[in-house]
Coordinates of C-alpha atoms in Angstrom, one line a residue:
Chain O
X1 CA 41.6 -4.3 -8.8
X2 CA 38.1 -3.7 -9.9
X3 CA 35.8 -0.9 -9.0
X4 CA 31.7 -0.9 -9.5
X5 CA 29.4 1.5 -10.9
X6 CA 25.8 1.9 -11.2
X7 CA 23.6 3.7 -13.6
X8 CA 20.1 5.3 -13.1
X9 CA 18.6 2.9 -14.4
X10 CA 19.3 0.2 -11.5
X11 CA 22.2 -1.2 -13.3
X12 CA 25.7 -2.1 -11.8
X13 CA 28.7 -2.6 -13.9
X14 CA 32.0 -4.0 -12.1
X15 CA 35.0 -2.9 -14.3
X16 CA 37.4 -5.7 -14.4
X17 CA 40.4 -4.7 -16.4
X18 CA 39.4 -5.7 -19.6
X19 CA 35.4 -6.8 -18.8
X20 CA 32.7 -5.4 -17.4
X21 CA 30.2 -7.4 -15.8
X22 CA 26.9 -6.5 -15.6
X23 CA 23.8 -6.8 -12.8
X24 CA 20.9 -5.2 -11.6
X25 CA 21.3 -3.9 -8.2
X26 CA 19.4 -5.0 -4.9
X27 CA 17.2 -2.1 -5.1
X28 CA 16.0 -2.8 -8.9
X29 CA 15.5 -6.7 -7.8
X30 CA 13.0 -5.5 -4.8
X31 CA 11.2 -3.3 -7.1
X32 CA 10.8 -5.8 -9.7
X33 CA 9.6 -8.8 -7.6
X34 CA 10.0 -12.6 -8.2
X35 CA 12.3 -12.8 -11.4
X36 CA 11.2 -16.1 -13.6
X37 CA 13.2 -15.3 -16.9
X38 CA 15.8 -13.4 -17.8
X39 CA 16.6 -12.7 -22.3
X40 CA 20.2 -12.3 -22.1
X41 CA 21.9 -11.1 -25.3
X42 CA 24.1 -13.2 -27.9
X43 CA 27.6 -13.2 -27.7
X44 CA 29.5 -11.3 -29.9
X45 CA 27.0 -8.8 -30.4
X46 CA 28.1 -4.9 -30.1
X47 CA 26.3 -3.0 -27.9
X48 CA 26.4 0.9 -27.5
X49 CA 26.2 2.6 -24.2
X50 CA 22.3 3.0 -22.8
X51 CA 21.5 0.3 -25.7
X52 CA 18.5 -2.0 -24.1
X53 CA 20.5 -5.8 -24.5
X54 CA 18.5 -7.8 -22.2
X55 CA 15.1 -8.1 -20.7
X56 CA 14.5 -9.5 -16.9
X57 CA 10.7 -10.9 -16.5
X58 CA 9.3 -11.0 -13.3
X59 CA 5.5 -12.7 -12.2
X60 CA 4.4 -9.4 -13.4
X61 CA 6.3 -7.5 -16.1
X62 CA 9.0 -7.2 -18.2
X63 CA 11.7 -4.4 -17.7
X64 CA 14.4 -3.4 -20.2
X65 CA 18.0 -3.8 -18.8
X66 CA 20.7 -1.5 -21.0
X67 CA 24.3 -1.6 -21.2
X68 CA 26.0 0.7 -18.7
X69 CA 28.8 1.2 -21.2
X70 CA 29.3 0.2 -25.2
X71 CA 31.3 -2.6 -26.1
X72 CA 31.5 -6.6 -27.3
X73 CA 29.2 -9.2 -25.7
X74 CA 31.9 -11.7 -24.2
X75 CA 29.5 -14.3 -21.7
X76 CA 26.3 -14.5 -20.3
X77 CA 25.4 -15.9 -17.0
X78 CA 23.9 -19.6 -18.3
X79 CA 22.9 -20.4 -14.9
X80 CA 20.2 -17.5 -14.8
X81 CA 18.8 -20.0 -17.5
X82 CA 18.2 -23.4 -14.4
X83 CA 17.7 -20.8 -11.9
X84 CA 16.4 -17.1 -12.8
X85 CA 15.7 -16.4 -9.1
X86 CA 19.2 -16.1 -8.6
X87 CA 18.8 -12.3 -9.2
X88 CA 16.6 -11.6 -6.6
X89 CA 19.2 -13.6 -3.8
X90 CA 22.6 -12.1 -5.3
X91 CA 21.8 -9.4 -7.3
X92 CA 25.4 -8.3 -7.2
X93 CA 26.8 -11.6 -7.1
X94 CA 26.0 -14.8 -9.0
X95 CA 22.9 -13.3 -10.2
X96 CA 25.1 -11.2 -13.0
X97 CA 23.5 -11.0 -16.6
X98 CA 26.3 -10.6 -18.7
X99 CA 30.2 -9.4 -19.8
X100 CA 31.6 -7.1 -22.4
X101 CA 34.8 -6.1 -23.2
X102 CA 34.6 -2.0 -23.3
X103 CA 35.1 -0.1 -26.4
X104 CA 36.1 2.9 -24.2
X105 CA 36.7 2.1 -20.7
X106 CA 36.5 5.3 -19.9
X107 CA 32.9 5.6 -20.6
X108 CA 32.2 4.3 -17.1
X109 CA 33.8 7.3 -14.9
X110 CA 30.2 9.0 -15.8
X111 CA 28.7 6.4 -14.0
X112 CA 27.6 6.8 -10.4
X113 CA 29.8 5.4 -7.5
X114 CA 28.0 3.5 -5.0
X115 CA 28.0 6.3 -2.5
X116 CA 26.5 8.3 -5.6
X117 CA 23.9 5.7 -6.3
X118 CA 22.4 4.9 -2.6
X119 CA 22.1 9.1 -2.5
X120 CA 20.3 8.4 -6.0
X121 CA 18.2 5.8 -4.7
X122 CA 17.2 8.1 -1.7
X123 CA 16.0 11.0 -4.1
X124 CA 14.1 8.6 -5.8
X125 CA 12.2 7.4 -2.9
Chain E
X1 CA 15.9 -1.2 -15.8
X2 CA 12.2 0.1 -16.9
X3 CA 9.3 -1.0 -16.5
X4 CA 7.2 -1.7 -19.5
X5 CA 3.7 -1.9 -18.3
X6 CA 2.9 0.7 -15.8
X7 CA 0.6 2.8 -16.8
X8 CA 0.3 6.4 -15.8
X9 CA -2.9 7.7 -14.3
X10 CA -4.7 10.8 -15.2
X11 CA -5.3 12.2 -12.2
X12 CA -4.7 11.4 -8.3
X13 CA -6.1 8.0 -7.9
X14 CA -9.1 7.3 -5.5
X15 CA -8.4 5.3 -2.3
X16 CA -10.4 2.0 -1.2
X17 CA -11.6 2.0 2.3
X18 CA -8.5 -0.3 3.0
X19 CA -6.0 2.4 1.9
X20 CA -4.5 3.0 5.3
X21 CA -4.4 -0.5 6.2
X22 CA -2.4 -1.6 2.9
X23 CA -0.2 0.9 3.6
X24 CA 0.7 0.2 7.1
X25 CA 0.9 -3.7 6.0
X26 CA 3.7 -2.4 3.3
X27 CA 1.7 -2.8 0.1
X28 CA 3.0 -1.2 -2.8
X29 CA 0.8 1.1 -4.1
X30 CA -0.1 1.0 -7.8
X31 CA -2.8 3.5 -10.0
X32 CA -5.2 0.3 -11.3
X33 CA -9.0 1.8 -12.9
X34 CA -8.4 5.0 -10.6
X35 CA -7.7 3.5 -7.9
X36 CA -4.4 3.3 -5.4
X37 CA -4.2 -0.3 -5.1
X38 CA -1.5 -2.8 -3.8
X39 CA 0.0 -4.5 -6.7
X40 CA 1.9 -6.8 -3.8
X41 CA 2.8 -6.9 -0.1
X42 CA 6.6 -7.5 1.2
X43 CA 6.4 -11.2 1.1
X44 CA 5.9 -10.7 -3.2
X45 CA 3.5 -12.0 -6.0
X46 CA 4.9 -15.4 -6.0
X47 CA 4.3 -16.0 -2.1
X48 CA 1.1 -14.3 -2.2
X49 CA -0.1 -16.3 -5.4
X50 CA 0.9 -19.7 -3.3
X51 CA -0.5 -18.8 0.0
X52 CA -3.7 -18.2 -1.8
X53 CA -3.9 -22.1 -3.2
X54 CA -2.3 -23.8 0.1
X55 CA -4.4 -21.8 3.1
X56 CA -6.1 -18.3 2.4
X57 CA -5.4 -14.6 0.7
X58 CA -7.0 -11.8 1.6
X59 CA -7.7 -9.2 -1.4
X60 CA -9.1 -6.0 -1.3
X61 CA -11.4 -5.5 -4.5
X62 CA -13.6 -2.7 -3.2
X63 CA -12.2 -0.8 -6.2
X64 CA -15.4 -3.1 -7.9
X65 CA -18.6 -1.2 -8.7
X66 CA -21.3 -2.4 -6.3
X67 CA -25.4 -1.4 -6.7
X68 CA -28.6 -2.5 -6.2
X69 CA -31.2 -3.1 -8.7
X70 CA -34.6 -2.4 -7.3
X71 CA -38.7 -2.9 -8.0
X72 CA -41.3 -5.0 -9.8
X73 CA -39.7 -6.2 -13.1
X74 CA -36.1 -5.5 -12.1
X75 CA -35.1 -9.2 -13.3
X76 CA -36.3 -8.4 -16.8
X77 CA -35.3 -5.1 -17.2
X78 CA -31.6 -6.1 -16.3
X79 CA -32.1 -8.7 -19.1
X80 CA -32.7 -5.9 -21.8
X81 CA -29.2 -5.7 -21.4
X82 CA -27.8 -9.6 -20.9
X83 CA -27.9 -12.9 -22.4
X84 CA -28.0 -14.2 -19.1
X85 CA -31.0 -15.8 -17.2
X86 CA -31.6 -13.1 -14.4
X87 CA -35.3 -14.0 -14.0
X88 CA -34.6 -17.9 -13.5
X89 CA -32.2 -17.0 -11.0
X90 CA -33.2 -18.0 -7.4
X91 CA -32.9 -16.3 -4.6
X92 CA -29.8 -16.9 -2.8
X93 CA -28.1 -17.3 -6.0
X94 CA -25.4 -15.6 -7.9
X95 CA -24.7 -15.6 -11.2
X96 CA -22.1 -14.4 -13.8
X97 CA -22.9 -12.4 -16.7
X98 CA -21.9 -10.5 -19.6
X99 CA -23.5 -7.2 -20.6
X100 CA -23.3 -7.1 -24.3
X101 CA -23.5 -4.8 -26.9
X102 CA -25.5 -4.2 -30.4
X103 CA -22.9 -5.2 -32.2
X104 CA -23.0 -8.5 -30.1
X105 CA -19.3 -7.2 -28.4
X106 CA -19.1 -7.5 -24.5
X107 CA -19.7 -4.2 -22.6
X108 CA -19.1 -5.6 -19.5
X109 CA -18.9 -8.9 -17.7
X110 CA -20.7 -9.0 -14.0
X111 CA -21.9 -11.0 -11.2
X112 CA -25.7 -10.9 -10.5
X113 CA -27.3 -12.6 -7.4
X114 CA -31.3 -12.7 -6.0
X115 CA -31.7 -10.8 -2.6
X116 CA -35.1 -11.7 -2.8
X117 CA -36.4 -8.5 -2.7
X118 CA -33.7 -6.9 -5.1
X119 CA -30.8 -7.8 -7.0
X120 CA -27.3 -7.6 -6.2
X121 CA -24.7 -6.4 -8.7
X122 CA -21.0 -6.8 -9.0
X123 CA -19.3 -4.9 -12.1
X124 CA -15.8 -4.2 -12.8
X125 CA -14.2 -1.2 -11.3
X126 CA -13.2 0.1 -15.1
X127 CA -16.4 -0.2 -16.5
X128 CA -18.7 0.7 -14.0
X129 CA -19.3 4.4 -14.6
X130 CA -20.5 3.7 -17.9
X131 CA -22.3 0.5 -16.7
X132 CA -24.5 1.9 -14.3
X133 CA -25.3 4.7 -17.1
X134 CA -26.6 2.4 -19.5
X135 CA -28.2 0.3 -16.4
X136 CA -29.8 3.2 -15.6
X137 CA -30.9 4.4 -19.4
X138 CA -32.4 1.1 -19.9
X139 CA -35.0 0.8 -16.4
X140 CA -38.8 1.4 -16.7
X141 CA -40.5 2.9 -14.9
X142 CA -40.1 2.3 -11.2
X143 CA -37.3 -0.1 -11.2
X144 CA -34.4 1.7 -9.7
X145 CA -30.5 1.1 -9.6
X146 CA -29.3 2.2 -6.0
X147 CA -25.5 2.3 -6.2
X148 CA -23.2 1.5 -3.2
X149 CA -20.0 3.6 -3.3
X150 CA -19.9 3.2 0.2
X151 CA -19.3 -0.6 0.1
X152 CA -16.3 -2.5 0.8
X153 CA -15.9 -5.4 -1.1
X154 CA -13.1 -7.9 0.6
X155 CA -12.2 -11.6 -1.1
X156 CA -11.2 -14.8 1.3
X157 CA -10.2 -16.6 -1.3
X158 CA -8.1 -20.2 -0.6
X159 CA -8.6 -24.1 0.4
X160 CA -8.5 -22.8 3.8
X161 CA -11.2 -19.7 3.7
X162 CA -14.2 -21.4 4.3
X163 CA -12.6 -23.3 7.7
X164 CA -10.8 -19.9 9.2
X165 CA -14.1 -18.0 8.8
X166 CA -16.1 -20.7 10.4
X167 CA -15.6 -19.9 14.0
X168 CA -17.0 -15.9 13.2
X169 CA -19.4 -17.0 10.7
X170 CA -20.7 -20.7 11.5
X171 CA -23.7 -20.6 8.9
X172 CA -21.6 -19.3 6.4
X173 CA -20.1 -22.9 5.9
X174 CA -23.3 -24.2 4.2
X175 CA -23.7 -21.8 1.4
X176 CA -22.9 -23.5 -1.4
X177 CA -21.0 -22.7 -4.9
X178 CA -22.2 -18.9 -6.0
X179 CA -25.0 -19.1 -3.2
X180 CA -24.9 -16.0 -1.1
X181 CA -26.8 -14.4 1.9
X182 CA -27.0 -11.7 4.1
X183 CA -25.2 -12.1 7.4
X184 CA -23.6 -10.9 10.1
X185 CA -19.6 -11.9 11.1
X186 CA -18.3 -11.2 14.2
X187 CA -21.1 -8.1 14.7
X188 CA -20.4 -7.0 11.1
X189 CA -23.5 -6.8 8.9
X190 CA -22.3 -8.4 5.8
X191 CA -23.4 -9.8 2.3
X192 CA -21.1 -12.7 1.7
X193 CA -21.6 -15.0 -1.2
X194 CA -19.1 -17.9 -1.8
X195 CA -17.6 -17.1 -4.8
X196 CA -13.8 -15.4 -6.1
X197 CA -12.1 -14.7 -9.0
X198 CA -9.0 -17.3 -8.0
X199 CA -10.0 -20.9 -8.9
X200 CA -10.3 -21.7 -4.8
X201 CA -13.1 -22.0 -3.3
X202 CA -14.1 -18.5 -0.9
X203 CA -16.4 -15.9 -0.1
X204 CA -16.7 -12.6 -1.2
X205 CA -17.7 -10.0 1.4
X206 CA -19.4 -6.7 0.5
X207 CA -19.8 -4.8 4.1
X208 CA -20.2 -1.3 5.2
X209 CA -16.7 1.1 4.2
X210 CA -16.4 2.3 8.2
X211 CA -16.3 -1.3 9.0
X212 CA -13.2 -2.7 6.6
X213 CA -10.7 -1.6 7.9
X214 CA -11.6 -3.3 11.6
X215 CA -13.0 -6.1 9.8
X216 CA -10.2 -6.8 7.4
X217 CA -8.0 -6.5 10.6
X218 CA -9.6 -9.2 12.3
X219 CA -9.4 -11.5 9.2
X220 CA -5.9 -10.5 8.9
X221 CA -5.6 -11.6 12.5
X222 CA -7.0 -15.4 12.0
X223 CA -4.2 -18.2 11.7
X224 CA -3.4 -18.8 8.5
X225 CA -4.7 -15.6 6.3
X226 CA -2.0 -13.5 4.4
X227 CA -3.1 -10.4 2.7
X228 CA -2.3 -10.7 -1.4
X229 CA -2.5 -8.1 -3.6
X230 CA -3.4 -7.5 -7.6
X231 CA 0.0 -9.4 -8.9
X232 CA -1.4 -12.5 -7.1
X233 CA -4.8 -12.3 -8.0
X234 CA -4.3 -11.9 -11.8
X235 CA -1.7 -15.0 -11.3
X236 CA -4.4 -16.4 -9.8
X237 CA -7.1 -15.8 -11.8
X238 CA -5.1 -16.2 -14.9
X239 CA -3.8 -20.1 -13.7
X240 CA -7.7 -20.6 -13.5
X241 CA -8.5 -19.4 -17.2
X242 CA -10.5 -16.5 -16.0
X243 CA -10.7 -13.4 -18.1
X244 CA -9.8 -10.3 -17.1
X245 CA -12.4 -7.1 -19.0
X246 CA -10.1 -5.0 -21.0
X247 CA -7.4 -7.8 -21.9
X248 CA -9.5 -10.7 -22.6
X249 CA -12.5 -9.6 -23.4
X250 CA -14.1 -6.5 -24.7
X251 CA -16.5 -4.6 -27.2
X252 CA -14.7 -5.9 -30.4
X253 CA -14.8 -9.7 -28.6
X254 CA -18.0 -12.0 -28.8
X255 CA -19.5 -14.1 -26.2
X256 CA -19.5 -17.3 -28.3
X257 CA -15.6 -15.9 -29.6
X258 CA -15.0 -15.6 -25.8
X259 CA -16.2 -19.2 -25.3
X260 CA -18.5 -17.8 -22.7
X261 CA -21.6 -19.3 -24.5
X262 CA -22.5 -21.2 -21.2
X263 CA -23.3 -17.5 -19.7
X264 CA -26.1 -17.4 -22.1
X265 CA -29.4 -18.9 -20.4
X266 CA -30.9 -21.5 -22.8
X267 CA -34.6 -19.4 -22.6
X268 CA -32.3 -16.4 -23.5
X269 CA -30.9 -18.4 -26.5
X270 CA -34.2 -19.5 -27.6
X271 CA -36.1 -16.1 -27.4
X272 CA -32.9 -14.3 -28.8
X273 CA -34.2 -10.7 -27.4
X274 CA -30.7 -9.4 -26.0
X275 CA -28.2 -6.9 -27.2
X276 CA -26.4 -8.5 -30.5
X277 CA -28.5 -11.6 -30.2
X278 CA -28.1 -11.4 -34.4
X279 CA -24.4 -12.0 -33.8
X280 CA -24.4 -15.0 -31.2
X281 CA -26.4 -16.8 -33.2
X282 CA -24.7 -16.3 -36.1
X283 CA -21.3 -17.7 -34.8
X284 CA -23.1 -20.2 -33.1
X285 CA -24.6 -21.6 -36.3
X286 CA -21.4 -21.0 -38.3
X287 CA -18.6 -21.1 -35.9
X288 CA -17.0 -17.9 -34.9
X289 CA -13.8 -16.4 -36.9
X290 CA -11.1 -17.0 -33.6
X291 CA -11.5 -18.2 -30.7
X292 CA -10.1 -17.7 -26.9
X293 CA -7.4 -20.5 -26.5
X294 CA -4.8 -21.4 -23.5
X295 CA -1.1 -21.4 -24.6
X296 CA 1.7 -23.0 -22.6
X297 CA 5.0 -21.2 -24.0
X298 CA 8.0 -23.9 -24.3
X299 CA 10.7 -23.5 -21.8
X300 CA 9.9 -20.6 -18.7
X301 CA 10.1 -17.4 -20.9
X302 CA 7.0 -15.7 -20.1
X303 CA 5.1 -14.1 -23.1
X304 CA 2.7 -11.1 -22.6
X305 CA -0.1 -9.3 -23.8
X306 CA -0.3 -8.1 -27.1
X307 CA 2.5 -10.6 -28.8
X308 CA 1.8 -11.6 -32.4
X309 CA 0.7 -15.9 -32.4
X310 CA 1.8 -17.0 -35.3
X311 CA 1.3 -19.6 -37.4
X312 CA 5.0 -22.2 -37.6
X313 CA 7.1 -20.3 -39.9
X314 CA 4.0 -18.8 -41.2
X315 CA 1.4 -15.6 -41.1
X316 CA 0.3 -13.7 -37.8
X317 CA -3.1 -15.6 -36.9
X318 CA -3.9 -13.8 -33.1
X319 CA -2.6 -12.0 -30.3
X320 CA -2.3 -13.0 -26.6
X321 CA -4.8 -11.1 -25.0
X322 CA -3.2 -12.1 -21.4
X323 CA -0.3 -13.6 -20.7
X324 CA 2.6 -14.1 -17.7
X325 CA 4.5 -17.0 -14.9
X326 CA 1.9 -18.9 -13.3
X327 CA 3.5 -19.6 -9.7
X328 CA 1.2 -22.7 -9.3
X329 CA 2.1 -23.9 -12.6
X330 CA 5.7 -23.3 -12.2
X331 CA 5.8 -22.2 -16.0
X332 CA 4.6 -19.5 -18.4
X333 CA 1.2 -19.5 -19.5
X334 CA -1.0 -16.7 -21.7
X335 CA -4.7 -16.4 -23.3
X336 CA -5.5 -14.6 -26.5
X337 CA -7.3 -15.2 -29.9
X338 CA -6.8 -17.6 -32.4
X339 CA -8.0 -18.1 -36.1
X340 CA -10.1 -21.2 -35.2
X341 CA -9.0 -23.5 -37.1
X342 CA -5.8 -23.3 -35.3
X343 CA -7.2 -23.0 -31.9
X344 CA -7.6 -27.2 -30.9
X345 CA -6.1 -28.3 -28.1
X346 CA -2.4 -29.4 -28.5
X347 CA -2.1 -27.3 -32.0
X348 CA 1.6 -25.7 -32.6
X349 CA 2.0 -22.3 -32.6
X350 CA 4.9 -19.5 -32.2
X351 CA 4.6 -16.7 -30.0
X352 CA 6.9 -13.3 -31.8
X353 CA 8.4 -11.7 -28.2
X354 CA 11.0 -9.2 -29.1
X355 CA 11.2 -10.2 -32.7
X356 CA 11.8 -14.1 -32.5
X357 CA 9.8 -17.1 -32.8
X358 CA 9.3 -18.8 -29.1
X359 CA 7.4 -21.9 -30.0
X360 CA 3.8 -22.8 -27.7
X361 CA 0.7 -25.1 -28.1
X362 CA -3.0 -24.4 -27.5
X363 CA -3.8 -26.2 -24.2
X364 CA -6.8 -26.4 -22.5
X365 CA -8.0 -24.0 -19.7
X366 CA -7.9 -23.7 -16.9
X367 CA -4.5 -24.5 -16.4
X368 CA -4.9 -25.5 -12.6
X369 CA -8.1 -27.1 -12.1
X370 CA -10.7 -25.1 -9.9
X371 CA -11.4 -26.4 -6.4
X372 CA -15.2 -24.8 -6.1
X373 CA -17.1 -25.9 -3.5
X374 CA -19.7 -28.0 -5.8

């Protein structure tokens, strides 16, 4: 059973029993463009909730991506590494950035549901 | 997510005379020099960067300070203020330029052309408030600088810009490489010059503001043109080694440090009367301190401006000045200063993003040859 969140900052953590995955949603690729790089953290490090761990380039910028909730670095997603535009086609899929294992799983219920995060999005606009 | 390099404007940004029609093309607005402009369309940077070098990109740069520069002597009077040959400049011709200052720092760089009866000025949309001024504080008596804030300025700028326009614009076809005349296409009175800031061969179209938006529409309209916005054309422009004013060159940088020396007319050289003449020749008899270098960044991770170049394992010896993914290129590529002795062609260097060493070699520029009409 595994249950998604997303944070204001365009990120959206899937909650996996022991892992959380982490991606940037469909919205945040859009607004970022043509992704060419993405700095993915090292394994093993311990990041704290809201810490920036990983930086997406696109043609034009670079934009800070931050943990969703604190925890262990477990995996990154080498194949952003051959093909970085895999975040712009599956942003939520096999365009993920990376996995911890939560120090507090319950960190996450603060997070916005996806019903939570479109109405977000919308105010945004 | 955040965005590290937006910048916040000021005030409410100005709109271009193409405002509504970047808009109701989807553009997505951006505050650049004051102005609401489209960083990008729907189809993106990356499409927009490679429709420009396979058929033809439409860009809307009428954010650009346009102005006439008018009377007996208006050639040398412009030359108080440039090491470039404005007098030898014939008419029909265009010319780039660099508006230096005492200190032999660049105040501006510009494009100049001969009307024959006047002189034509392009100047960069940041700068030309305080252009114009010193234009202006530097004229005798009756020369004149006439500005032209109600100017569009439109770019057709791709392999393919010179054919599409033919059929609305037949004599256009024969001006050459920075030649430019005073036309009419498709009923529109226009000053075109065949020139752009891409690398490609194009025009540049400086006509009427009540007659873009039609105009643009009807370029828009021809098979084959795709509107592109300011992510492609720095792409663009960076790809074909061009500075940008404000990253790559400014009041602290030198012509000769700029490698711009061949903007310097060799009369100009010889007589030495222009703003921080003492400087230019200085670093052209010694050899200036750094110099303006390429750098191809190992592996695809783009490095931007502002990060430290370093010597291998060694001290900080420059900064990238301008740096990002070239589309064309299929790789990251950057400009910026260099201690010269380190700024050859194939030298090793490392490139300090976010605190770690990513290794990169001086390489020469452009990175994607231009395609001018010659």
């Amino acid at each position: 059973m595994s249950e998604m969140k997303f944070t204001r900052d365009h990120e959206w953590v899937r909650l996996d029993g022991d892992a959380a995955t982490i991606g940037i949603t469909d919205h945040a690729q859009n607004a970022l463009g043509d992704v060419v790089f993405v700095d993915l953290p090292e394994i093993g490090r311990e990041v704290a909730a809201g810490e920036a761990c990983a930086v997406v380039e696109s043609v034009k910028a670079a934009s800070d991506i931050y943990a969703p909730v604190g925890g262990r670095i477990v995996e990154v997603n080498s194949a952003l590494a051959e093909d970085p535009s895999l975040v712009n086609r599956e942003p939520i899929g096999e365009g993920w950035f990376f996995k911890l294992e939560p120090r507090d799983p319950a960190e996450a219920a603060g997070l916005m549901d996806e019903a939570a995060y479109h109405a977000f999005v919308e105010s945004e606009a | 997510m955040a965005d590290s390099t937006d910048q916040t404007p000021d005030q409410a940004p100005l709109e271009t005379p193409l405002g509504r029609l970047h808009r109701s093309l989807g553009g997505r607005m951006v505050p650049f020099a004051g102005y609401a402009m489209p960083v990008q369309y729907p189809a993106g940077i990356m499409a927009e960067h490679l429709h420009c070098r396979s058929a033809a990109a439409l860009f809307d740069v009428s954010h650009m300070g346009q102005a006439e520069l008018l009377g007996d002597g208006a050639a040398a009077a412009l030359e108080r203020l440039t090491p470039a040959d404005v007098q030898g400049l014939k008419p029909g011709r265009q010319r780039y330029g660099l508006l230096t200052t005492m200190a032999g720092g660049i105040f501006d760089d510009f494009m100049v052309a001969n009307l024959g009866d006047r002189l034509f000025l392009v100047v960069n949309a940041s700068r030309k408030e305080q252009d114009f001024a010193l234009i202006e504080a530097a004229l005798p008596a009756g020369v004149r600088l006439h500005r032209l804030p109600d100017r569009a300025l439109l770019a057709l700028q791709g392999p393919q810009a010179v054919a599409t326009l033919a059929p609305l614009a037949p004599d256009l076809a024969k001006l050459s490489f920075l030649g430019m005349a005073e036309t009419s296409i498709a009923g529109t009175p226009a000053l075109v010059s065949r020139s752009g800031y891409t690398g490609e061969d194009g025009y540049e179209i400086s006509l009427p503001a009540e007659r873009a938006e039609a105009f643009a529409r009807s370029l828009l309209d021809l098979p084959g043109v795709a509107p592109a916005g300011l992510g492609a054309r720095d792409s663009l422009r960076l790809e074909a080694g061009l500075c940008l004013y404000g990253n790559d060159i400014d009041e602290t940088t030198s012509p000769v440090e700029a490698g711009l020396t061949w903007t310097i007319g060799k009369r100009r050289r010889m007589e030495g009367n222009f703003p921080g003449a003492e400087r230019v020749r200085e670093e052209l008899a010694n050899g200036p301190r750094r110099l303006r270098i390429g750098l191809r960044p190992e592996g695809r991770q783009p490095a931007r401006g502002h990060t430290p170049i370093h010597a291998p394992g060694g001290e900080a010896i420059g900064e990238i000045t301008s740096g990002g993914f070239g589309p064309s290129l299929g790789g990251p590529m950057a400009m910026g200063y260099v201690a010269r002795p380190q700024a050859a062609d194939g030298t090793a260097l490392e490139l300090m993003v976010r605190g770690k060493a990513l290794p990169a070699r001086v390489a020469p520029l452009p990175f994607i040859p231009h395609r001018y009409a010659r």
